[in-house]
PDB file of C-alpha atoms in Angstrom:
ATOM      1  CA  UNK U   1      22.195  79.697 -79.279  1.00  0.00           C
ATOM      2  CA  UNK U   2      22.301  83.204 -78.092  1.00  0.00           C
ATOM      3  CA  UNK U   3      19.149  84.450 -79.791  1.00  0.00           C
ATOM      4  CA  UNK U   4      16.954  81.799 -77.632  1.00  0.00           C
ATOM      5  CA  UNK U   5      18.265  83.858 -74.689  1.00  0.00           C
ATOM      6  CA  UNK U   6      17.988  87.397 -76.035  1.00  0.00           C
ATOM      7  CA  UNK U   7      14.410  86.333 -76.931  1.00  0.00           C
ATOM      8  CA  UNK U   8      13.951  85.459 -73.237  1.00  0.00           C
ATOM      9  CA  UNK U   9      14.885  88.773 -71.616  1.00  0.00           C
ATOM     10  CA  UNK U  10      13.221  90.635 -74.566  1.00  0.00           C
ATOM     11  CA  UNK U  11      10.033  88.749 -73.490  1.00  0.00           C
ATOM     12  CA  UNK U  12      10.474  89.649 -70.018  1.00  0.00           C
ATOM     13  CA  UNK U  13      11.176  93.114 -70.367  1.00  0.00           C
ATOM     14  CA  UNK U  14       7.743  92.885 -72.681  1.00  0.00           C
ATOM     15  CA  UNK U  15       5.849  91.756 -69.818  1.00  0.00           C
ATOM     16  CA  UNK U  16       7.069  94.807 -67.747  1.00  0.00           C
ATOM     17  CA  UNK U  17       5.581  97.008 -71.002  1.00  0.00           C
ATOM     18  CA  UNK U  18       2.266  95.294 -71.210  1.00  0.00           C
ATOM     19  CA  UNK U  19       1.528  95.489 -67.230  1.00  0.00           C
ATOM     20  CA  UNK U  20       1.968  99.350 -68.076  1.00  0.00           C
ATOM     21  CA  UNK U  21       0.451  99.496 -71.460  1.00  0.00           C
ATOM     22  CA  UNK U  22      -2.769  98.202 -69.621  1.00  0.00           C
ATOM     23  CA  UNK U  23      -2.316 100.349 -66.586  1.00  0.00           C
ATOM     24  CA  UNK U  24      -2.164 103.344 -69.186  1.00  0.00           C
ATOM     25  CA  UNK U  25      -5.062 102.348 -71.943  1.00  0.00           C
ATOM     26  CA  UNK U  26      -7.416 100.931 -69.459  1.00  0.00           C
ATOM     27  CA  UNK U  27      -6.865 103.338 -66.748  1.00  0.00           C
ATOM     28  CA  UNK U  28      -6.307 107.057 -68.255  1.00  0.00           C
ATOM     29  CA  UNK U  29      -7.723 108.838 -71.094  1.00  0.00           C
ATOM     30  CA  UNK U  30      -4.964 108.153 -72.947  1.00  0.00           C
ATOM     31  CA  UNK U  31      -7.231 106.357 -75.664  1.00  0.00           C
ATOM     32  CA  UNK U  32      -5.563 103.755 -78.223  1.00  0.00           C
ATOM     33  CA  UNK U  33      -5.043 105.802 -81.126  1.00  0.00           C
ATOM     34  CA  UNK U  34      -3.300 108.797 -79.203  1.00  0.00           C
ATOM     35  CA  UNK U  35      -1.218 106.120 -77.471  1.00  0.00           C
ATOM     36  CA  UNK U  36      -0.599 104.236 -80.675  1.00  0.00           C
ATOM     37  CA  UNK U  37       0.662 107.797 -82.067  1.00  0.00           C
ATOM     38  CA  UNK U  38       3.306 108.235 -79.267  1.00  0.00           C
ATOM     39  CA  UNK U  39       4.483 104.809 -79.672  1.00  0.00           C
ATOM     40  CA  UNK U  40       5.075 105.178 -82.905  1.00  0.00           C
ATOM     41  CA  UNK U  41       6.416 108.885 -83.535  1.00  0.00           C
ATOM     42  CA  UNK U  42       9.542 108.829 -81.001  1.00  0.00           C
ATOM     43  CA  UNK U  43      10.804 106.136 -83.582  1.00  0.00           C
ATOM     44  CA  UNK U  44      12.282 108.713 -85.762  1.00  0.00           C
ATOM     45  CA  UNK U  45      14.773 109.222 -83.058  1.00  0.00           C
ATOM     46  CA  UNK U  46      16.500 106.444 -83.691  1.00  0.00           C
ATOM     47  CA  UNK U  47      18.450 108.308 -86.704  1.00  0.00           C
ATOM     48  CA  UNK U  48      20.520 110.026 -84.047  1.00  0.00           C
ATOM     49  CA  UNK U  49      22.364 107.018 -83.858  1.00  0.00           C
ATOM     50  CA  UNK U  50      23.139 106.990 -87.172  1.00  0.00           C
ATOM     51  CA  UNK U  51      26.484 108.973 -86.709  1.00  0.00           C
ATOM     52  CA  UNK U  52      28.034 106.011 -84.602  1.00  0.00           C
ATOM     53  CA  UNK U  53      26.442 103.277 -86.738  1.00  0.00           C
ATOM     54  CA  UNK U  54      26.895 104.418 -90.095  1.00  0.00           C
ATOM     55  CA  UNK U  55      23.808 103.984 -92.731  1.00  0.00           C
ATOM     56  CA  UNK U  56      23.813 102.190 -96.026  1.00  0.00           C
ATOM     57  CA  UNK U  57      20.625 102.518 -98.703  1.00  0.00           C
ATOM     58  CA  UNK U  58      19.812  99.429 -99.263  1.00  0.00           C
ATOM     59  CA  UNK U  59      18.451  98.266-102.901  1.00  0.00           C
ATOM     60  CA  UNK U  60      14.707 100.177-103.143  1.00  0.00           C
ATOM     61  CA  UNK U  61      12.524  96.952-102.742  1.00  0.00           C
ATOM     62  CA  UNK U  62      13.784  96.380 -98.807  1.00  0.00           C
ATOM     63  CA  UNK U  63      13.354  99.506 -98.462  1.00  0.00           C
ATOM     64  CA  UNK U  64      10.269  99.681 -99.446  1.00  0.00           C
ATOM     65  CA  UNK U  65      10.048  96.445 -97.598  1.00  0.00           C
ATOM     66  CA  UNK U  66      10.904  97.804 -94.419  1.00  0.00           C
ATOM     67  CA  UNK U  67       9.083 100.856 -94.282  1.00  0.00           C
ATOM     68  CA  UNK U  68       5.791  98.996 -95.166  1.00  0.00           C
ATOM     69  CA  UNK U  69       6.834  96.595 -92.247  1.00  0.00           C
ATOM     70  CA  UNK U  70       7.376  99.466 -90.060  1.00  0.00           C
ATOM     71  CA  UNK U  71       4.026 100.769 -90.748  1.00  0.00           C
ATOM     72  CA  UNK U  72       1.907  97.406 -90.685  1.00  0.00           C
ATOM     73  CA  UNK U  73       3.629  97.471 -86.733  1.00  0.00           C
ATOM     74  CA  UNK U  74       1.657 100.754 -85.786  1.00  0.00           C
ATOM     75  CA  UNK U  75      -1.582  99.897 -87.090  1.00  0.00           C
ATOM     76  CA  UNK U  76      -0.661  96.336 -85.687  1.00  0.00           C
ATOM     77  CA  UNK U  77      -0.396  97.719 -82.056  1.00  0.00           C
ATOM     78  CA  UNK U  78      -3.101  99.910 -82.603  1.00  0.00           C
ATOM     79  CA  UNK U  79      -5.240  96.998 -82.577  1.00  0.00           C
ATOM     80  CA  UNK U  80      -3.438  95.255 -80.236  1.00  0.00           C
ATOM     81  CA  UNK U  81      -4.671  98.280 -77.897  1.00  0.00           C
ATOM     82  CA  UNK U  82      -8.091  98.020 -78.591  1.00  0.00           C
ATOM     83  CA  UNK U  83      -7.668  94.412 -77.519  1.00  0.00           C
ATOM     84  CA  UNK U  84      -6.082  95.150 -74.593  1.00  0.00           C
ATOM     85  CA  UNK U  85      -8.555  97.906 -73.393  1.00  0.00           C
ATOM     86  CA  UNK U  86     -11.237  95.850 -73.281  1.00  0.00           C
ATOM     87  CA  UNK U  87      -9.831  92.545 -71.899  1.00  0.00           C
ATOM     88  CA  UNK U  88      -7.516  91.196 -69.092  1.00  0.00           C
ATOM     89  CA  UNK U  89      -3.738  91.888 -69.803  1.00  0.00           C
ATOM     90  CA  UNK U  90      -2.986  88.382 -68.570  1.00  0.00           C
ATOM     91  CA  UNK U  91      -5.135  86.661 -70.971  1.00  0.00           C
ATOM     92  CA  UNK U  92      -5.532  89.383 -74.462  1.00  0.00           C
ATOM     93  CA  UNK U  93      -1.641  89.042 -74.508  1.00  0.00           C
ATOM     94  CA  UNK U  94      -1.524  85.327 -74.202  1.00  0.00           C
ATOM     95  CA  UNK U  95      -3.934  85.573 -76.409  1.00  0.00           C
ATOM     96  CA  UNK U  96      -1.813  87.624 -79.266  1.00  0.00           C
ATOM     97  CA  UNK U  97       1.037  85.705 -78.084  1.00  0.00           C
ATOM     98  CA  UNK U  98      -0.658  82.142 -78.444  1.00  0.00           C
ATOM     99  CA  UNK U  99      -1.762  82.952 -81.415  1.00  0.00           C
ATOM    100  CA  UNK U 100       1.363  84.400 -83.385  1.00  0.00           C
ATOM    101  CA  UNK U 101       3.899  81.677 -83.311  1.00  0.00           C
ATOM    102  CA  UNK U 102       0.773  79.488 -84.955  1.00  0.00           C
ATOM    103  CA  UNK U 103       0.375  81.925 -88.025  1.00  0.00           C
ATOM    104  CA  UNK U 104       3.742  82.528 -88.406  1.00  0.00           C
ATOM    105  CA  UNK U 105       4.862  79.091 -89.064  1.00  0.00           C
ATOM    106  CA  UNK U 106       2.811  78.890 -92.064  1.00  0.00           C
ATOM    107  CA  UNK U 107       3.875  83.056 -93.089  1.00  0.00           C
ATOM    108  CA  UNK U 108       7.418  81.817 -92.353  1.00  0.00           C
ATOM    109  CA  UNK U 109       7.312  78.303 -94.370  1.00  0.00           C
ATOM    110  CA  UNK U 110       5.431  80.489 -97.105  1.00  0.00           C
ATOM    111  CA  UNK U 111       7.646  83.236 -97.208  1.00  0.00           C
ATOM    112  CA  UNK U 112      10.759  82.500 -95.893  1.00  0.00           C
ATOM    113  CA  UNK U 113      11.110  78.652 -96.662  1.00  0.00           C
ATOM    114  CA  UNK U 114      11.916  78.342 -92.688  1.00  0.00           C
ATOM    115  CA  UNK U 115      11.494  74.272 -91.510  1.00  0.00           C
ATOM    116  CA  UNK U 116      12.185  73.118 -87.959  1.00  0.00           C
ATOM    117  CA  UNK U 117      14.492  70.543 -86.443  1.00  0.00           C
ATOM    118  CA  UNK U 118      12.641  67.833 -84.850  1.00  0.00           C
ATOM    119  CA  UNK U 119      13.073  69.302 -81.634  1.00  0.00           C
ATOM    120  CA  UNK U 120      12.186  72.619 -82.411  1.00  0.00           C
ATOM    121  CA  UNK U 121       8.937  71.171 -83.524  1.00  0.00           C
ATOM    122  CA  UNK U 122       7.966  69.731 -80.258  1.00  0.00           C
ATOM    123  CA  UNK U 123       9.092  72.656 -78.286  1.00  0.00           C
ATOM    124  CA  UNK U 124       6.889  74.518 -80.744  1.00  0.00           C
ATOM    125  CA  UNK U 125       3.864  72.572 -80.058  1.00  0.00           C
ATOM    126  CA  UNK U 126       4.683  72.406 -75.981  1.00  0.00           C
ATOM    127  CA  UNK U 127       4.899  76.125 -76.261  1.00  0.00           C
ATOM    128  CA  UNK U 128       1.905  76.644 -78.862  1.00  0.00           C
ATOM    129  CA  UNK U 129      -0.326  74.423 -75.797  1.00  0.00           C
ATOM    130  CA  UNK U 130       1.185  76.597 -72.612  1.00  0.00           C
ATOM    131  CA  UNK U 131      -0.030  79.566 -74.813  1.00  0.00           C
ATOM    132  CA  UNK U 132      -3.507  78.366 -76.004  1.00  0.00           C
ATOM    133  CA  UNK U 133      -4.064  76.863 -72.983  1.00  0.00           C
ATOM    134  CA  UNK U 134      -3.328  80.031 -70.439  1.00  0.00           C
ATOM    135  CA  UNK U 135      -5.192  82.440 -72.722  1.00  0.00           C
ATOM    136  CA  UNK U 136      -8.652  80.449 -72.858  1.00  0.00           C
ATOM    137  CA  UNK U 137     -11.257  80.802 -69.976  1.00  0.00           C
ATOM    138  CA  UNK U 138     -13.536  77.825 -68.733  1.00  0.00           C
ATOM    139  CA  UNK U 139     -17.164  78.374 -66.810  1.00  0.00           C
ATOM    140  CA  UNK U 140     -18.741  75.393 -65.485  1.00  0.00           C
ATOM    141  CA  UNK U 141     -15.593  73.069 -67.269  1.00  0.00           C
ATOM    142  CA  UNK U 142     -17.176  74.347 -70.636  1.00  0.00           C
ATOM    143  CA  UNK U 143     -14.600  77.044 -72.726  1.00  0.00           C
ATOM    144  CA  UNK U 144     -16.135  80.609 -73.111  1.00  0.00           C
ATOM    145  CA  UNK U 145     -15.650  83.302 -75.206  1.00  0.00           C
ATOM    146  CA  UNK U 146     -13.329  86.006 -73.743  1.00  0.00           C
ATOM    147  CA  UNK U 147     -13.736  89.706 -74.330  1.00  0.00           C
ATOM    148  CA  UNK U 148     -11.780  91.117 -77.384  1.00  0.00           C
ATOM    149  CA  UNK U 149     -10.506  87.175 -78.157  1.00  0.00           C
ATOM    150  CA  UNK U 150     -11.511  88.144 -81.969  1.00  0.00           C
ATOM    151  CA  UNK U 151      -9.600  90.984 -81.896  1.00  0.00           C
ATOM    152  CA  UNK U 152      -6.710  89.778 -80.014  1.00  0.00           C
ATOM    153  CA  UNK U 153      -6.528  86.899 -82.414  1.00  0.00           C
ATOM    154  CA  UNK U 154      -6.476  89.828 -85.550  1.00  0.00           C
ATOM    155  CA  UNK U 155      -3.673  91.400 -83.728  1.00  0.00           C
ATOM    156  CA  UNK U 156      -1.930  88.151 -83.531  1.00  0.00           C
ATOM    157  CA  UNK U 157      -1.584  87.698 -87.411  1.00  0.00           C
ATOM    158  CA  UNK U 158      -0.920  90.754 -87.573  1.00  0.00           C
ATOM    159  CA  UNK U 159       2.316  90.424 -85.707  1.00  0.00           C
ATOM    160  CA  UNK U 160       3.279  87.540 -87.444  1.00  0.00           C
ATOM    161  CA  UNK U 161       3.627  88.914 -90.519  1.00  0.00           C
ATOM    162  CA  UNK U 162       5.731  92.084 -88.830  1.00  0.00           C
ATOM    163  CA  UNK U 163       8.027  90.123 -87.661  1.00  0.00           C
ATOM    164  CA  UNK U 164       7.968  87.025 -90.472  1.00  0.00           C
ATOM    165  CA  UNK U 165       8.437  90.312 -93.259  1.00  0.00           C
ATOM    166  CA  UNK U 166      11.702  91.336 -91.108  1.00  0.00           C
ATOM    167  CA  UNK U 167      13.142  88.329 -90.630  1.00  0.00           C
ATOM    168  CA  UNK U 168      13.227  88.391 -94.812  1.00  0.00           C
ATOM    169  CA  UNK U 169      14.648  92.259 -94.220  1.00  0.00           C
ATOM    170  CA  UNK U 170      17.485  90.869 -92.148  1.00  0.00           C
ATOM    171  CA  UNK U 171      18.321  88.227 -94.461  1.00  0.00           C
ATOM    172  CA  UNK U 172      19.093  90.671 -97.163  1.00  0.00           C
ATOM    173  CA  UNK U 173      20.473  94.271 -95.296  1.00  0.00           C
ATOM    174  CA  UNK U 174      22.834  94.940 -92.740  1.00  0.00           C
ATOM    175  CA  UNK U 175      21.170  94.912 -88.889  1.00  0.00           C
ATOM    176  CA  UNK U 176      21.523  98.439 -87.852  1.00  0.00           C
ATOM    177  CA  UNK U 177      20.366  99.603 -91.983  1.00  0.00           C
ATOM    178  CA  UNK U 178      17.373  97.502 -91.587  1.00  0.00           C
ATOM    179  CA  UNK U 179      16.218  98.196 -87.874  1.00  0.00           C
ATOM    180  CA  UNK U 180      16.537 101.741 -88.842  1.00  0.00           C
ATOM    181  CA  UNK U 181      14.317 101.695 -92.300  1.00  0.00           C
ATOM    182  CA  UNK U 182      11.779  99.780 -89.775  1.00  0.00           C
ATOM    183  CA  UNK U 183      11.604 102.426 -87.508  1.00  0.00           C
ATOM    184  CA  UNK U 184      11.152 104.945 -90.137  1.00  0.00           C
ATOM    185  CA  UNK U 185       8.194 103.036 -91.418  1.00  0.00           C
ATOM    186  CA  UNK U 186       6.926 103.189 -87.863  1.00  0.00           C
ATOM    187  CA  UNK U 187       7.131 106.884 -87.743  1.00  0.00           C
ATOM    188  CA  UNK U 188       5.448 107.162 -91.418  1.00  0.00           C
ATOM    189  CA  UNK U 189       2.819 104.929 -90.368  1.00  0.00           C
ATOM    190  CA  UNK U 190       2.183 106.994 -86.800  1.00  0.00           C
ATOM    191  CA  UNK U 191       1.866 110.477 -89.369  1.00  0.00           C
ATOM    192  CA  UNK U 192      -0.927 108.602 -91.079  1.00  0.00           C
ATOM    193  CA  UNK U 193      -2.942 108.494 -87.752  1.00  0.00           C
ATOM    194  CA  UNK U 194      -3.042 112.382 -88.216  1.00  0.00           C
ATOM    195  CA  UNK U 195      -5.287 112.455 -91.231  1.00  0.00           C
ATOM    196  CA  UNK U 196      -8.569 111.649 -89.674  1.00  0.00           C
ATOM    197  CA  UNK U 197      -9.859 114.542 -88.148  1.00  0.00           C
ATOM    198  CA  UNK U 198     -11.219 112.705 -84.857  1.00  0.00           C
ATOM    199  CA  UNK U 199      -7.721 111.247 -84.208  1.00  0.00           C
ATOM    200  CA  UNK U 200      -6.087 114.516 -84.537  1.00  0.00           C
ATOM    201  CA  UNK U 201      -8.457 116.050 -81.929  1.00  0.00           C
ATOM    202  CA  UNK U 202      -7.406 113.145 -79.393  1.00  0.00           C
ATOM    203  CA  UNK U 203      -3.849 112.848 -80.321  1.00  0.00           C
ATOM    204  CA  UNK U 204      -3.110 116.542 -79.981  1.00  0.00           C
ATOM    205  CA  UNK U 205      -5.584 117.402 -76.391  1.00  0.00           C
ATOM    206  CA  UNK U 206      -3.689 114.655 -74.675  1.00  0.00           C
ATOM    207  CA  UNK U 207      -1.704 117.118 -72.639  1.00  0.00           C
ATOM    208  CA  UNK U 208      -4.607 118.608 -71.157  1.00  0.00           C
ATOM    209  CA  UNK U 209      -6.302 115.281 -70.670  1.00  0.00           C
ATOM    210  CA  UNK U 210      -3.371 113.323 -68.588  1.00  0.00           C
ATOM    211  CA  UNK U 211      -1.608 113.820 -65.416  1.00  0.00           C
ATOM    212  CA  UNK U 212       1.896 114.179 -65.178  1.00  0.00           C
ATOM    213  CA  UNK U 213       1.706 110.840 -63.492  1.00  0.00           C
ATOM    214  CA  UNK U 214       0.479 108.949 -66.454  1.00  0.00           C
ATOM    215  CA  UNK U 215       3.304 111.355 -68.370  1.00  0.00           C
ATOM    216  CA  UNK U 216       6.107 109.938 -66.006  1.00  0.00           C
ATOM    217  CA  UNK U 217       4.550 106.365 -66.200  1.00  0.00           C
ATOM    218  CA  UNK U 218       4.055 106.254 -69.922  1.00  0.00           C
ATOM    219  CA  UNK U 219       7.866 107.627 -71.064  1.00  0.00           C
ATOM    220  CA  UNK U 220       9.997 105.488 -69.251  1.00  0.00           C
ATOM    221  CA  UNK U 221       7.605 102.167 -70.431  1.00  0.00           C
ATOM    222  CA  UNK U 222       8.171 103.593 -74.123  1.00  0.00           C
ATOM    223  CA  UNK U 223      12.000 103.682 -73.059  1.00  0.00           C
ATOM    224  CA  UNK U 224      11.465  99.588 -71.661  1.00  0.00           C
ATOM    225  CA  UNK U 225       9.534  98.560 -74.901  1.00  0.00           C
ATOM    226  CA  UNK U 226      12.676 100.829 -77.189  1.00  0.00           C
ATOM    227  CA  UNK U 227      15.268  98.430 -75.639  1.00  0.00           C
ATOM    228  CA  UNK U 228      13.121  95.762 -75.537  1.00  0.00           C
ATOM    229  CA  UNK U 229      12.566  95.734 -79.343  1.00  0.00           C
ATOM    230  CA  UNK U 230      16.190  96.425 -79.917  1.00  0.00           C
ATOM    231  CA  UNK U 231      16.973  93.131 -78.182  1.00  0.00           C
ATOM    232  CA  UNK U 232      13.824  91.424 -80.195  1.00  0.00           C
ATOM    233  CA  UNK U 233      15.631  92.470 -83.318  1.00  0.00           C
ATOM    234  CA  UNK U 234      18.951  91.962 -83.225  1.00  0.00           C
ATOM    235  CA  UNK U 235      17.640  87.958 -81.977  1.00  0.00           C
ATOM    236  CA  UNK U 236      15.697  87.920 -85.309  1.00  0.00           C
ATOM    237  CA  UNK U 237      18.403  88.987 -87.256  1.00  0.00           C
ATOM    238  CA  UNK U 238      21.370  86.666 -85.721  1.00  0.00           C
ATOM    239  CA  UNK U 239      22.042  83.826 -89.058  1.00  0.00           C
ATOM    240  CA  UNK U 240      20.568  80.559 -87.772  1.00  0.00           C
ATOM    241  CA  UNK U 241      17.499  81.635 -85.576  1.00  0.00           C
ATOM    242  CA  UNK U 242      13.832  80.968 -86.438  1.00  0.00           C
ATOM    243  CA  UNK U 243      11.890  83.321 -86.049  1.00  0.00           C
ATOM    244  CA  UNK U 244       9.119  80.574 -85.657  1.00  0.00           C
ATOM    245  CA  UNK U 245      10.541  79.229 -82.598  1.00  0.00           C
ATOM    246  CA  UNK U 246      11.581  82.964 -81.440  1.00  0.00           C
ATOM    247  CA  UNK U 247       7.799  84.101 -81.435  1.00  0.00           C
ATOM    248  CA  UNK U 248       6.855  80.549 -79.562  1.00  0.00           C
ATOM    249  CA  UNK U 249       8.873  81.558 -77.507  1.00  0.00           C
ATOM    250  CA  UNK U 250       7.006  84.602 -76.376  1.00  0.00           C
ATOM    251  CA  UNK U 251       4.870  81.971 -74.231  1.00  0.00           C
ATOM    252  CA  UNK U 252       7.243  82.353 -71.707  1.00  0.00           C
ATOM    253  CA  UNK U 253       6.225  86.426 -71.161  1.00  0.00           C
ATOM    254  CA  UNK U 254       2.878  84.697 -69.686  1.00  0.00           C
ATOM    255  CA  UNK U 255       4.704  83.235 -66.519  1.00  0.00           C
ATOM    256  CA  UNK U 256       6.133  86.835 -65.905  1.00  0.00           C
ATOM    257  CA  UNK U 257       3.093  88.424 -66.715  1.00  0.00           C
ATOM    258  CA  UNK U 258       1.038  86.360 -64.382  1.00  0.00           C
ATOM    259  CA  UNK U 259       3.464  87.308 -61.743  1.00  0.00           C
ATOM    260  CA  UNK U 260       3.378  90.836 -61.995  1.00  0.00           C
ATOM    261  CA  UNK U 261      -0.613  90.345 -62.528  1.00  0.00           C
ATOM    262  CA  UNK U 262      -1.123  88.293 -59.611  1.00  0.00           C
ATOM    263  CA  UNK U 263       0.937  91.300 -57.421  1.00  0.00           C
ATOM    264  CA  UNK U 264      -0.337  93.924 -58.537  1.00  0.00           C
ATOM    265  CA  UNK U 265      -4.031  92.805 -58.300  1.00  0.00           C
ATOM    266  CA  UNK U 266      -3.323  92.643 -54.342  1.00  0.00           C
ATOM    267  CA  UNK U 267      -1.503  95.221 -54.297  1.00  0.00           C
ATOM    268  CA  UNK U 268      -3.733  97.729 -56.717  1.00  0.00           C
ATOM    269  CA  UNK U 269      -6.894  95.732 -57.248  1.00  0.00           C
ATOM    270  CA  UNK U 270      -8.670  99.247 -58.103  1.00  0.00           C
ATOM    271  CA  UNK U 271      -6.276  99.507 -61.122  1.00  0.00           C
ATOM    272  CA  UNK U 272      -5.461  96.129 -62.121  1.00  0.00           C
ATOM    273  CA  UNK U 273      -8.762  93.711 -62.556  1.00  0.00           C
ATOM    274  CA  UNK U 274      -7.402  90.531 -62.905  1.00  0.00           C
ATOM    275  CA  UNK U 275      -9.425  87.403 -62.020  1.00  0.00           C
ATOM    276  CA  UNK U 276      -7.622  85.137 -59.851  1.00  0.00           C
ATOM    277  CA  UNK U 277      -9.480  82.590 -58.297  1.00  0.00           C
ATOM    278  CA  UNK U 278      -7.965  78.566 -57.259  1.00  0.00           C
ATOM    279  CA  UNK U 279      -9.181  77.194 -60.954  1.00  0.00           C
ATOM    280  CA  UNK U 280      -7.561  79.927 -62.753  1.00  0.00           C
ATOM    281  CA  UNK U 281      -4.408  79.726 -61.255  1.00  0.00           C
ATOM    282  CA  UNK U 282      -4.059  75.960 -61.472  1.00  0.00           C
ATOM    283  CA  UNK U 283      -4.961  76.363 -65.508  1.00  0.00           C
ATOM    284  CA  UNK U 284      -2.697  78.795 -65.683  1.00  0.00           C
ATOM    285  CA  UNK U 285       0.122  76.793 -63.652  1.00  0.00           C
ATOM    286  CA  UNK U 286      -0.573  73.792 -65.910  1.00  0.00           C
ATOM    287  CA  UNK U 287      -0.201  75.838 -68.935  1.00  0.00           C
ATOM    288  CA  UNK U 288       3.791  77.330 -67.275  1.00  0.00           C
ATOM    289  CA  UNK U 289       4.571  73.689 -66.844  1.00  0.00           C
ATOM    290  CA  UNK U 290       3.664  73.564 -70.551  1.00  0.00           C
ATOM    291  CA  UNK U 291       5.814  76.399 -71.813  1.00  0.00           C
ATOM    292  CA  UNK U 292       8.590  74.997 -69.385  1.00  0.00           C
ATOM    293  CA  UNK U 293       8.666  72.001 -70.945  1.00  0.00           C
ATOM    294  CA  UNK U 294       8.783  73.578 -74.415  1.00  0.00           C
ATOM    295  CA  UNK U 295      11.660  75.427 -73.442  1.00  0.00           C
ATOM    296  CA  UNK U 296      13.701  72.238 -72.331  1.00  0.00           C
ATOM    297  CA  UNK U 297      13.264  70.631 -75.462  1.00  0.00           C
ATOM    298  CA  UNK U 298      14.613  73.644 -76.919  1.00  0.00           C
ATOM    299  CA  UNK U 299      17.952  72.946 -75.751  1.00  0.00           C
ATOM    300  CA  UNK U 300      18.415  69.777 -77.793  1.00  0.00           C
TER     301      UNK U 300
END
């Protein structure tokens, strides 16, 4: 089962970009839409490959399929940076992530006919818990609202139908054709970003708006989240995963991303604002165990 491991170091190369993705959108004035744009518009590089990989049309419908998807990801992680501007990194992407693998069984049921072994199931549900359970907050043992949960929770089926849509793309057209219609659709979507007026202003002053040190900390993280994708995919398109179970699996970004968060809030508490006090760490701890257990019934 290859693709449960590929999904594993794609997740932990994805907590590496969101540590930097909330460095960058909560700490610059790189706003979300301009770094939405950026995200997005370096996708159309990917058709330099297409001299070593070759490139077949597929039938019109996927590839109208696949540009849509690629589109629906922008405007997906441009709410996903909204989210994450306004929250804690360790709990908006739990959040997202928490709630993804719960819409996507129903998208993927819906869409794709997709139905679990036994085991999968429960490793779902252990996995589903870890997720919920690490992205809610508690004052005074009651749970509270946390800042940009609604939105976080938008972003999340958002994402599930991204990746539930391509799933059906790589059941129909070669990997490398369909990763690279995908990426197109990205780059269309980014383009569309251009026709408002006020994002046009922002997108286009961002050089004299950033340092060079946000420059050199925001292109090799777009690099990270390229290769991390890559990996994403070509898991999602191997014949036997499930892409339920693959974006469950996500859950498992948390215990890296509480790692890095917990570091770097000694290390740079002016940058990084995590709250880390004993409660929070033992909910959080409980909620690893959860995940960890998930993953062992995954091997069955």
């Amino acid at each position: 089962m290859s693709w449960i491991f590929l999904t594993i170091f794609a997740n932990f190369l994805s907590a590496l970009v969101s540590i930097t993705d909330k460095y960058i959108v909560s700490n610059t004035k790189l706003k979300p839409i301009s770094y939405t744009f950026y995200s997005g518009i370096f996708q159309i590089l990917y058709i330099l490959i297409i001299p070593f990989m070759g490139f077949h049309v597929p039938e019109f419908r996927y590839l109208l399929l696949g540009v849509f998807d690629g589109a629906l990801f922008i405007f997906t992680l441009l709410i996903f940076y909204k989210a994450l501007r306004i929250g804690e990194a360790s709990r908006v992407v739990p959040t997202v992530g928490a709630s993804v693998p719960i819409f996507t069984a129903s998208l993927a049921y819906i869409i794709l006919g997709e139905k679990l072994t036994a085991w999968q199931f429960i490793s779902f549900v252990f996995l589903v818990l870890g997720g919920v359970l690490i992205s809610s907050k508690f004052s005074k043992g009651k749970m509270i609202a946390i800042k940009g949960v609604l939105i976080a929770i938008f972003a999340g089926f958002l994402f599930a139908l991204y990746y539930t849509l391509m799933k059906l793309l790589y059941f129909n057209v070669r990997f490398f054709d369909a990763f690279l219609i995908i990426q197109i659709g990205g780059f269309l979507g980014s383009t569309f970003l251009l026709l408002s007026k006020k994002h046009r202003i922002e997108i286009f002053n961002i050089p004299s708006t950033i340092s060079r040190g946000t420059t050199n900390v925001m292109l090799p993280a777009k690099l990270l989240a390229a290769f991390s994708a890559l990996i994403l995919n070509y898991a999602i398109s191997i014949e036997g995963s499930k892409i339920t179970v693959i974006n469950a699996l996500q859950a498992v970004q948390y215990g890296f991303l509480l790692l890095l968060a917990v570091i770097l809030s000694k290390k740079i508490p002016s940058l990084f604002h995590e709250q880390l006090s004993r409660n929070i760490i033992t909910q959080k701890i409980i909620s690893i165990i959860l995940i960890s257990v998930g993953l062992y019934f995954l091997t069955f």
